[in-house]
PDB file of C-alpha atoms in Angstrom:
ATOM      1  CA  MET A  23     -13.058 -13.743   0.449  1.00 58.00           C
ATOM      2  CA  ASN A  24     -16.081 -13.122  -1.747  1.00 74.00           C
ATOM      3  CA  GLY A  25     -15.846 -13.326  -5.516  1.00 94.00           C
ATOM      4  CA  TRP A  26     -14.752 -10.633  -7.929  1.00 98.00           C
ATOM      5  CA  PRO A  27     -16.485  -7.318  -7.077  1.00 98.00           C
ATOM      6  CA  THR A  28     -19.426  -6.386  -9.260  1.00 97.00           C
ATOM      7  CA  GLY A  29     -18.796  -3.596 -11.735  1.00 97.00           C
ATOM      8  CA  VAL A  30     -15.002  -3.667 -11.406  1.00 98.00           C
ATOM      9  CA  GLY A  31     -12.918  -4.361 -14.510  1.00 98.00           C
ATOM     10  CA  ARG A  32      -9.872  -6.583 -14.768  1.00 98.00           C
ATOM     11  CA  ARG A  33      -6.987  -6.278 -17.221  1.00 98.00           C
ATOM     12  CA  VAL A  34      -3.989  -8.617 -16.984  1.00 98.00           C
ATOM     13  CA  PHE A  35      -0.800  -8.153 -19.008  1.00 97.00           C
ATOM     14  CA  ASP A  36       2.208 -10.390 -19.448  1.00 96.00           C
ATOM     15  CA  THR A  37       4.714  -7.499 -19.569  1.00 95.00           C
ATOM     16  CA  ILE A  38       4.127  -3.778 -19.229  1.00 94.00           C
ATOM     17  CA  ASP A  39       6.235  -0.735 -18.500  1.00 92.00           C
ATOM     18  CA  SER A  40       4.137   0.335 -15.515  1.00 93.00           C
ATOM     19  CA  THR A  41       0.594  -0.401 -14.417  1.00 95.00           C
ATOM     20  CA  ASN A  42       0.312   3.162 -13.099  1.00 94.00           C
ATOM     21  CA  ILE A  43       1.434   4.576 -16.455  1.00 94.00           C
ATOM     22  CA  TYR A  44      -1.157   2.431 -18.222  1.00 96.00           C
ATOM     23  CA  ALA A  45      -3.833   3.502 -15.744  1.00 97.00           C
ATOM     24  CA  ARG A  46      -3.103   7.180 -16.390  1.00 96.00           C
ATOM     25  CA  ALA A  47      -3.355   6.543 -20.137  1.00 96.00           C
ATOM     26  CA  ILE A  48      -6.904   5.156 -19.946  1.00 97.00           C
ATOM     27  CA  VAL A  49      -8.531   7.664 -17.589  1.00 97.00           C
ATOM     28  CA  ASN A  50     -10.725   8.984 -20.388  1.00 94.00           C
ATOM     29  CA  ASP A  51     -11.758   5.551 -21.696  1.00 95.00           C
ATOM     30  CA  GLY A  52     -14.573   4.975 -19.213  1.00 94.00           C
ATOM     31  CA  ALA A  53     -12.929   1.803 -17.937  1.00 94.00           C
ATOM     32  CA  SER A  54     -12.772   2.652 -14.236  1.00 95.00           C
ATOM     33  CA  PRO A  55     -13.051   1.209 -11.738  1.00 98.00           C
ATOM     34  CA  VAL A  56     -10.578  -1.386 -12.981  1.00 98.00           C
ATOM     35  CA  TRP A  57      -7.687  -3.481 -11.709  1.00 98.00           C
ATOM     36  CA  ILE A  58      -4.652  -3.515 -14.012  1.00 98.00           C
ATOM     37  CA  MET A  59      -2.109  -6.251 -13.295  1.00 98.00           C
ATOM     38  CA  ALA A  60       1.157  -7.244 -14.977  1.00 96.00           C
ATOM     39  CA  HIS A  61       3.211 -10.397 -14.526  1.00 96.00           C
ATOM     40  CA  GLU A  62       6.306  -8.333 -15.298  1.00 93.00           C
ATOM     41  CA  GLN A  63       6.768  -4.575 -14.875  1.00 90.00           C
ATOM     42  CA  THR A  64       9.852  -3.050 -16.496  1.00 87.00           C
ATOM     43  CA  ASP A  65       9.635   0.650 -15.653  1.00 79.00           C
ATOM     44  CA  GLY A  66       7.632   1.041 -12.475  1.00 66.00           C
ATOM     45  CA  VAL A  67       8.145   3.857 -10.005  1.00 64.00           C
ATOM     46  CA  GLY A  68       7.781   3.726  -6.242  1.00 55.00           C
ATOM     47  CA  ARG A  69       7.603   6.438  -3.611  1.00 52.00           C
ATOM     48  CA  ARG A  70       9.773   9.513  -4.140  1.00 48.00           C
ATOM     49  CA  GLY A  71      10.477   8.455  -7.726  1.00 49.00           C
ATOM     50  CA  ARG A  72      12.410   5.302  -6.840  1.00 55.00           C
ATOM     51  CA  ALA A  73      12.623   2.508  -9.401  1.00 53.00           C
ATOM     52  CA  TRP A  74      10.022  -0.193  -8.800  1.00 53.00           C
ATOM     53  CA  SER A  75      10.434  -2.937 -11.381  1.00 57.00           C
ATOM     54  CA  THR A  76       8.710  -6.252 -10.848  1.00 71.00           C
ATOM     55  CA  GLN A  77      10.170  -9.696 -11.408  1.00 84.00           C
ATOM     56  CA  ARG A  78       7.983 -12.506 -12.682  1.00 92.00           C
ATOM     57  CA  GLY A  79       6.338 -14.229  -9.794  1.00 96.00           C
ATOM     58  CA  ASN A  80       5.784 -11.028  -7.850  1.00 96.00           C
ATOM     59  CA  PHE A  81       2.642  -8.914  -7.861  1.00 97.00           C
ATOM     60  CA  ALA A  82       2.276  -5.532  -9.533  1.00 96.00           C
ATOM     61  CA  ALA A  83      -1.122  -3.930 -10.037  1.00 97.00           C
ATOM     62  CA  THR A  84      -2.945  -0.622 -10.076  1.00 98.00           C
ATOM     63  CA  TYR A  85      -6.514   0.079  -9.083  1.00 98.00           C
ATOM     64  CA  LEU A  86      -7.930   2.947 -11.135  1.00 98.00           C
ATOM     65  CA  ALA A  87     -11.065   4.661  -9.840  1.00 98.00           C
ATOM     66  CA  ASP A  88     -12.960   7.911 -10.255  1.00 97.00           C
ATOM     67  CA  ILE A  89     -12.349  10.558  -7.602  1.00 97.00           C
ATOM     68  CA  LYS A  90     -15.574  11.263  -5.724  1.00 93.00           C
ATOM     69  CA  ASP A  91     -14.091  13.011  -2.669  1.00 94.00           C
ATOM     70  CA  ASP A  92     -11.867  15.957  -1.903  1.00 95.00           C
ATOM     71  CA  LEU A  93      -8.151  15.282  -2.324  1.00 95.00           C
ATOM     72  CA  ASN A  94      -7.481  15.076   1.424  1.00 94.00           C
ATOM     73  CA  THR A  95     -10.020  12.272   1.682  1.00 96.00           C
ATOM     74  CA  VAL A  96      -8.630  10.596  -1.432  1.00 96.00           C
ATOM     75  CA  ALA A  97      -5.197  10.458   0.217  1.00 96.00           C
ATOM     76  CA  LEU A  98      -6.638   8.335   3.036  1.00 98.00           C
ATOM     77  CA  ARG A  99      -7.034   5.487   0.528  1.00 98.00           C
ATOM     78  CA  SER A 100      -3.468   4.473   1.412  1.00 97.00           C
ATOM     79  CA  PHE A 101      -4.868   3.184   4.733  1.00 98.00           C
ATOM     80  CA  VAL A 102      -7.790   1.509   2.963  1.00 98.00           C
ATOM     81  CA  ALA A 103      -5.362  -0.221   0.601  1.00 98.00           C
ATOM     82  CA  ALA A 104      -3.041  -1.263   3.435  1.00 98.00           C
ATOM     83  CA  LEU A 105      -5.912  -2.950   5.260  1.00 98.00           C
ATOM     84  CA  ALA A 106      -7.025  -4.648   2.050  1.00 98.00           C
ATOM     85  CA  LEU A 107      -3.497  -5.972   1.565  1.00 98.00           C
ATOM     86  CA  TYR A 108      -3.483  -7.215   5.160  1.00 98.00           C
ATOM     87  CA  ASP A 109      -6.793  -9.023   4.559  1.00 98.00           C
ATOM     88  CA  ALA A 110      -5.637 -10.499   1.240  1.00 98.00           C
ATOM     89  CA  LEU A 111      -2.385 -11.792   2.703  1.00 98.00           C
ATOM     90  CA  ILE A 112      -4.324 -13.582   5.425  1.00 98.00           C
ATOM     91  CA  ASP A 113      -6.702 -14.951   2.787  1.00 98.00           C
ATOM     92  CA  VAL A 114      -3.834 -16.585   0.867  1.00 98.00           C
ATOM     93  CA  GLY A 115      -2.459 -18.211   4.000  1.00 98.00           C
ATOM     94  CA  VAL A 116      -0.227 -15.810   5.935  1.00 98.00           C
ATOM     95  CA  SER A 117      -0.711 -15.903   9.700  1.00 98.00           C
ATOM     96  CA  ALA A 118      -2.060 -12.605  11.042  1.00 98.00           C
ATOM     97  CA  ASP A 119       0.480 -12.531  13.866  1.00 98.00           C
ATOM     98  CA  ARG A 120       3.283 -12.243  11.302  1.00 98.00           C
ATOM     99  CA  LEU A 121       1.835  -9.120   9.646  1.00 98.00           C
ATOM    100  CA  SER A 122       1.896  -5.452  10.607  1.00 98.00           C
ATOM    101  CA  LEU A 123       1.319  -2.084   8.916  1.00 98.00           C
ATOM    102  CA  LYS A 124       4.075   0.518   8.645  1.00 98.00           C
ATOM    103  CA  TRP A 125       3.063   4.147   8.234  1.00 97.00           C
ATOM    104  CA  PRO A 126       2.325   5.484   5.748  1.00 90.00           C
ATOM    105  CA  ASN A 127       1.954   2.725   3.156  1.00 93.00           C
ATOM    106  CA  ASP A 128       3.909  -0.491   3.710  1.00 96.00           C
ATOM    107  CA  VAL A 129       2.909  -3.961   4.883  1.00 98.00           C
ATOM    108  CA  LEU A 130       5.466  -5.875   6.939  1.00 98.00           C
ATOM    109  CA  LEU A 131       6.015  -9.611   7.280  1.00 98.00           C
ATOM    110  CA  ASP A 132       8.025 -10.574  10.362  1.00 98.00           C
ATOM    111  CA  GLY A 133       9.154  -6.954  10.489  1.00 96.00           C
ATOM    112  CA  GLY A 134      10.371  -6.856   6.871  1.00 96.00           C
ATOM    113  CA  LYS A 135       8.665  -5.172   3.940  1.00 96.00           C
ATOM    114  CA  VAL A 136       6.541  -7.532   1.868  1.00 97.00           C
ATOM    115  CA  ALA A 137       4.234  -5.011   0.141  1.00 97.00           C
ATOM    116  CA  GLY A 138       4.057  -1.328  -0.696  1.00 95.00           C
ATOM    117  CA  ILE A 139       1.496   1.168  -1.947  1.00 96.00           C
ATOM    118  CA  LEU A 140       1.832   4.219  -4.183  1.00 95.00           C
ATOM    119  CA  LEU A 141      -1.041   6.684  -4.615  1.00 96.00           C
ATOM    120  CA  GLU A 142      -1.120   8.980  -7.640  1.00 95.00           C
ATOM    121  CA  THR A 143      -3.803  11.134  -9.202  1.00 97.00           C
ATOM    122  CA  ALA A 144      -4.561  11.355 -12.907  1.00 97.00           C
ATOM    123  CA  GLY A 145      -6.766  13.204 -15.369  1.00 96.00           C
ATOM    124  CA  VAL A 146      -8.032  16.762 -15.364  1.00 96.00           C
ATOM    125  CA  GLY A 147      -9.125  18.031 -11.993  1.00 94.00           C
ATOM    126  CA  PRO A 148      -7.666  15.515 -11.096  1.00 97.00           C
ATOM    127  CA  SER A 149     -10.425  13.079 -11.996  1.00 97.00           C
ATOM    128  CA  HIS A 150      -8.992   9.704 -11.006  1.00 98.00           C
ATOM    129  CA  ILE A 151      -6.897   7.962  -8.367  1.00 98.00           C
ATOM    130  CA  CYS A 152      -4.323   5.306  -9.221  1.00 97.00           C
ATOM    131  CA  ILE A 153      -3.441   2.984  -6.343  1.00 98.00           C
ATOM    132  CA  GLY A 154      -0.272   1.131  -7.282  1.00 96.00           C
ATOM    133  CA  ILE A 155       0.478  -1.996  -5.255  1.00 97.00           C
ATOM    134  CA  GLY A 156       3.525  -4.238  -5.250  1.00 95.00           C
ATOM    135  CA  VAL A 157       3.850  -7.487  -3.303  1.00 97.00           C
ATOM    136  CA  ASN A 158       6.914  -9.715  -2.978  1.00 96.00           C
ATOM    137  CA  LEU A 159       5.205 -13.017  -3.672  1.00 98.00           C
ATOM    138  CA  ALA A 160       8.158 -15.036  -4.984  1.00 97.00           C
ATOM    139  CA  HIS A 161      11.168 -12.731  -4.751  1.00 95.00           C
ATOM    140  CA  ALA A 162      12.539 -10.177  -2.300  1.00 93.00           C
ATOM    141  CA  PRO A 163      15.027  -7.569  -3.548  1.00 82.00           C
ATOM    142  CA  GLU A 164      18.658  -8.414  -2.876  1.00 71.00           C
ATOM    143  CA  PRO A 165      20.073  -6.425   0.075  1.00 62.00           C
ATOM    144  CA  ASP A 166      22.788  -4.864  -2.123  1.00 54.00           C
ATOM    145  CA  LYS A 167      20.070  -3.414  -4.370  1.00 51.00           C
ATOM    146  CA  MET A 168      18.325  -1.643  -1.516  1.00 50.00           C
ATOM    147  CA  GLU A 169      19.170   1.505   0.387  1.00 53.00           C
ATOM    148  CA  THR A 170      21.255   0.745   3.452  1.00 49.00           C
ATOM    149  CA  THR A 171      18.622   2.327   5.714  1.00 55.00           C
ATOM    150  CA  ALA A 172      15.675   0.562   4.070  1.00 64.00           C
ATOM    151  CA  THR A 173      13.474  -1.898   5.928  1.00 83.00           C
ATOM    152  CA  PRO A 174      14.669  -5.443   5.085  1.00 90.00           C
ATOM    153  CA  ALA A 175      12.584  -7.155   2.409  1.00 94.00           C
ATOM    154  CA  LYS A 176      10.604 -10.388   2.751  1.00 96.00           C
ATOM    155  CA  SER A 177       8.671 -12.603   0.344  1.00 97.00           C
ATOM    156  CA  LEU A 178       5.825 -15.063   0.744  1.00 98.00           C
ATOM    157  CA  LEU A 179       7.725 -17.884  -0.938  1.00 98.00           C
ATOM    158  CA  GLY A 180      11.077 -17.320   0.752  1.00 97.00           C
ATOM    159  CA  ASP A 181       9.847 -16.492   4.239  1.00 97.00           C
ATOM    160  CA  VAL A 182       6.496 -18.255   4.560  1.00 98.00           C
ATOM    161  CA  GLY A 183       6.834 -21.060   2.029  1.00 98.00           C
ATOM    162  CA  LEU A 184       3.671 -19.995   0.197  1.00 98.00           C
ATOM    163  CA  ASN A 185       3.724 -20.283  -3.587  1.00 98.00           C
ATOM    164  CA  ILE A 186       0.977 -17.845  -4.613  1.00 98.00           C
ATOM    165  CA  SER A 187       0.512 -16.741  -8.219  1.00 98.00           C
ATOM    166  CA  ALA A 188      -0.032 -13.084  -9.028  1.00 98.00           C
ATOM    167  CA  GLU A 189      -3.522 -13.731 -10.406  1.00 98.00           C
ATOM    168  CA  ARG A 190      -4.478 -15.731  -7.326  1.00 98.00           C
ATOM    169  CA  PHE A 191      -3.385 -12.802  -5.213  1.00 98.00           C
ATOM    170  CA  LEU A 192      -5.407 -10.399  -7.363  1.00 98.00           C
ATOM    171  CA  ASP A 193      -8.451 -12.615  -6.803  1.00 98.00           C
ATOM    172  CA  ALA A 194      -7.964 -12.111  -3.055  1.00 98.00           C
ATOM    173  CA  LEU A 195      -7.052  -8.427  -3.157  1.00 98.00           C
ATOM    174  CA  ALA A 196      -9.886  -7.112  -5.357  1.00 98.00           C
ATOM    175  CA  PRO A 197     -12.738  -8.212  -3.042  1.00 98.00           C
ATOM    176  CA  ALA A 198     -10.690  -7.256   0.016  1.00 98.00           C
ATOM    177  CA  TYR A 199     -10.273  -3.729  -1.319  1.00 98.00           C
ATOM    178  CA  ASP A 200     -13.944  -3.547  -2.265  1.00 98.00           C
ATOM    179  CA  ALA A 201     -14.941  -4.480   1.296  1.00 98.00           C
ATOM    180  CA  ARG A 202     -12.561  -1.968   2.868  1.00 98.00           C
ATOM    181  CA  GLU A 203     -13.690   0.772   0.476  1.00 98.00           C
ATOM    182  CA  THR A 204     -17.307   0.036   1.412  1.00 98.00           C
ATOM    183  CA  GLN A 205     -16.357   0.326   5.084  1.00 98.00           C
ATOM    184  CA  PHE A 206     -14.609   3.647   4.432  1.00 98.00           C
ATOM    185  CA  ARG A 207     -17.558   5.107   2.539  1.00 97.00           C
ATOM    186  CA  ALA A 208     -20.062   3.961   5.153  1.00 97.00           C
ATOM    187  CA  ASN A 209     -18.167   4.996   8.285  1.00 96.00           C
ATOM    188  CA  GLY A 210     -15.626   7.578   7.217  1.00 96.00           C
ATOM    189  CA  PHE A 211     -12.031   7.397   8.373  1.00 97.00           C
ATOM    190  CA  ASP A 212     -12.805   6.527  12.002  1.00 97.00           C
ATOM    191  CA  SER A 213     -13.264   2.777  11.588  1.00 97.00           C
ATOM    192  CA  THR A 214     -10.478   2.523   8.994  1.00 98.00           C
ATOM    193  CA  ARG A 215      -8.164   4.411  11.339  1.00 98.00           C
ATOM    194  CA  SER A 216      -9.097   2.167  14.262  1.00 98.00           C
ATOM    195  CA  ASP A 217      -8.516  -1.009  12.258  1.00 98.00           C
ATOM    196  CA  TRP A 218      -5.210   0.273  10.890  1.00 98.00           C
ATOM    197  CA  LEU A 219      -3.963   1.155  14.386  1.00 98.00           C
ATOM    198  CA  ALA A 220      -4.887  -2.330  15.596  1.00 98.00           C
ATOM    199  CA  HIS A 221      -2.214  -3.699  13.238  1.00 98.00           C
ATOM    200  CA  ALA A 222       0.280  -0.811  13.354  1.00 98.00           C
ATOM    201  CA  ALA A 223       3.990  -1.606  13.569  1.00 98.00           C
ATOM    202  CA  ARG A 224       5.828  -0.114  16.559  1.00 97.00           C
ATOM    203  CA  LEU A 225       2.785   1.607  18.054  1.00 98.00           C
ATOM    204  CA  GLY A 226       3.825   2.883  21.491  1.00 97.00           C
ATOM    205  CA  GLU A 227       7.512   2.585  20.628  1.00 98.00           C
ATOM    206  CA  THR A 228      10.198   5.062  19.619  1.00 97.00           C
ATOM    207  CA  ILE A 229      10.504   5.692  15.882  1.00 97.00           C
ATOM    208  CA  VAL A 230      12.282   8.208  13.661  1.00 97.00           C
ATOM    209  CA  ALA A 231      10.421  10.350  11.109  1.00 97.00           C
ATOM    210  CA  ARG A 232      12.829  11.701   8.502  1.00 95.00           C
ATOM    211  CA  THR A 233      11.958  14.713   6.339  1.00 92.00           C
ATOM    212  CA  PRO A 234      14.143  17.030   4.237  1.00 92.00           C
ATOM    213  CA  LYS A 235      14.283  19.298   7.290  1.00 91.00           C
ATOM    214  CA  GLY A 236      15.738  16.598   9.527  1.00 94.00           C
ATOM    215  CA  ASP A 237      14.798  13.772  11.868  1.00 96.00           C
ATOM    216  CA  THR A 238      12.057  13.796  14.483  1.00 97.00           C
ATOM    217  CA  VAL A 239      12.397  11.152  17.190  1.00 97.00           C
ATOM    218  CA  GLY A 240       9.471  10.255  19.388  1.00 98.00           C
ATOM    219  CA  THR A 241       7.015   7.681  20.653  1.00 98.00           C
ATOM    220  CA  PHE A 242       4.455   6.643  18.048  1.00 98.00           C
ATOM    221  CA  GLU A 243       1.181   7.452  19.819  1.00 98.00           C
ATOM    222  CA  THR A 244      -1.558   7.331  17.192  1.00 98.00           C
ATOM    223  CA  LEU A 245      -2.879   8.675  13.878  1.00 98.00           C
ATOM    224  CA  ASP A 246      -4.931  11.845  13.737  1.00 98.00           C
ATOM    225  CA  GLN A 247      -8.040  12.331  11.595  1.00 96.00           C
ATOM    226  CA  THR A 248      -5.929  13.412   8.608  1.00 97.00           C
ATOM    227  CA  GLY A 249      -3.806  10.264   8.705  1.00 97.00           C
ATOM    228  CA  ALA A 250      -0.786  12.056  10.153  1.00 97.00           C
ATOM    229  CA  VAL A 251       1.353  10.090  12.595  1.00 97.00           C
ATOM    230  CA  ILE A 252       1.430  11.601  16.086  1.00 98.00           C
ATOM    231  CA  LEU A 253       4.733  11.430  17.949  1.00 98.00           C
ATOM    232  CA  GLN A 254       5.400  12.313  21.565  1.00 97.00           C
ATOM    233  CA  THR A 255       8.806  14.002  21.421  1.00 97.00           C
ATOM    234  CA  ALA A 256      11.071  15.715  23.905  1.00 96.00           C
ATOM    235  CA  LYS A 257       9.452  18.984  22.797  1.00 94.00           C
ATOM    236  CA  GLY A 258       5.875  17.718  23.058  1.00 96.00           C
ATOM    237  CA  ARG A 259       3.387  16.119  20.690  1.00 97.00           C
ATOM    238  CA  CYS A 260       4.127  16.479  17.007  1.00 96.00           C
ATOM    239  CA  ALA A 261       2.029  15.649  13.922  1.00 97.00           C
ATOM    240  CA  ILE A 262       4.000  14.267  10.969  1.00 96.00           C
ATOM    241  CA  HIS A 263       2.149  14.466   7.669  1.00 96.00           C
ATOM    242  CA  ALA A 264       4.850  13.199   5.296  1.00 94.00           C
ATOM    243  CA  ALA A 265       8.097  11.434   6.143  1.00 95.00           C
ATOM    244  CA  GLU A 266      10.172   8.315   5.855  1.00 94.00           C
ATOM    245  CA  ILE A 267       9.794   6.223   8.999  1.00 95.00           C
ATOM    246  CA  PHE A 268      12.725   4.347  10.526  1.00 95.00           C
ATOM    247  CA  PHE A 269      12.716   1.996  13.473  1.00 93.00           C
ATOM    248  CA  THR A 270      15.313   2.387  16.194  1.00 83.00           C
TER     249      THR A 270
END
């Protein structure tokens, strides 16, 4: 990877409640774009409000940036971030054939979750995007602390034997995200979508999309231009815009 991206700030904390909370608190300080990282996170929140605390040795960070697009386009940054994570994991020594991307915002190692992404907006308008990222560098959550239906967790140390510090990973992730963001701005979603699909988990296979209204079972065909997952079901093609994905 190249060096630290020009014009991007860096703030590293020993312990913090949540990097996303901190990011939201500084939206009016003129600090963005900036990476905010903590060696320990005590009160983080994941998707759907789930607890997302971070043990020492793991990676927790938020990228705070000004919003310069409409909100639908901003939401596509989950795919940009997923590709940046994929690139950074390869940069620190993970073999590409062990990695895949799970819609909408997880990175898998040998089929188990090693990293996740949470997008939030902040400020009036809103004015900023907060991209929260967690990576199991040294520790994977214990199975009894996870939902029974959750994708099994993996870690770089436990499953690959790589001992990567959080700051070393940040040094890989920041330029990787900068490169993927540049690609997105230059080419729109098309090239990002194509690259994401090239690494998609279970593409062409049967998956389950679970929403509050129930489960939709179908063959994972592609992503559309909005980032929705397209399933071929018994009732025809179906676009899923928000759901929990489960593998059969």
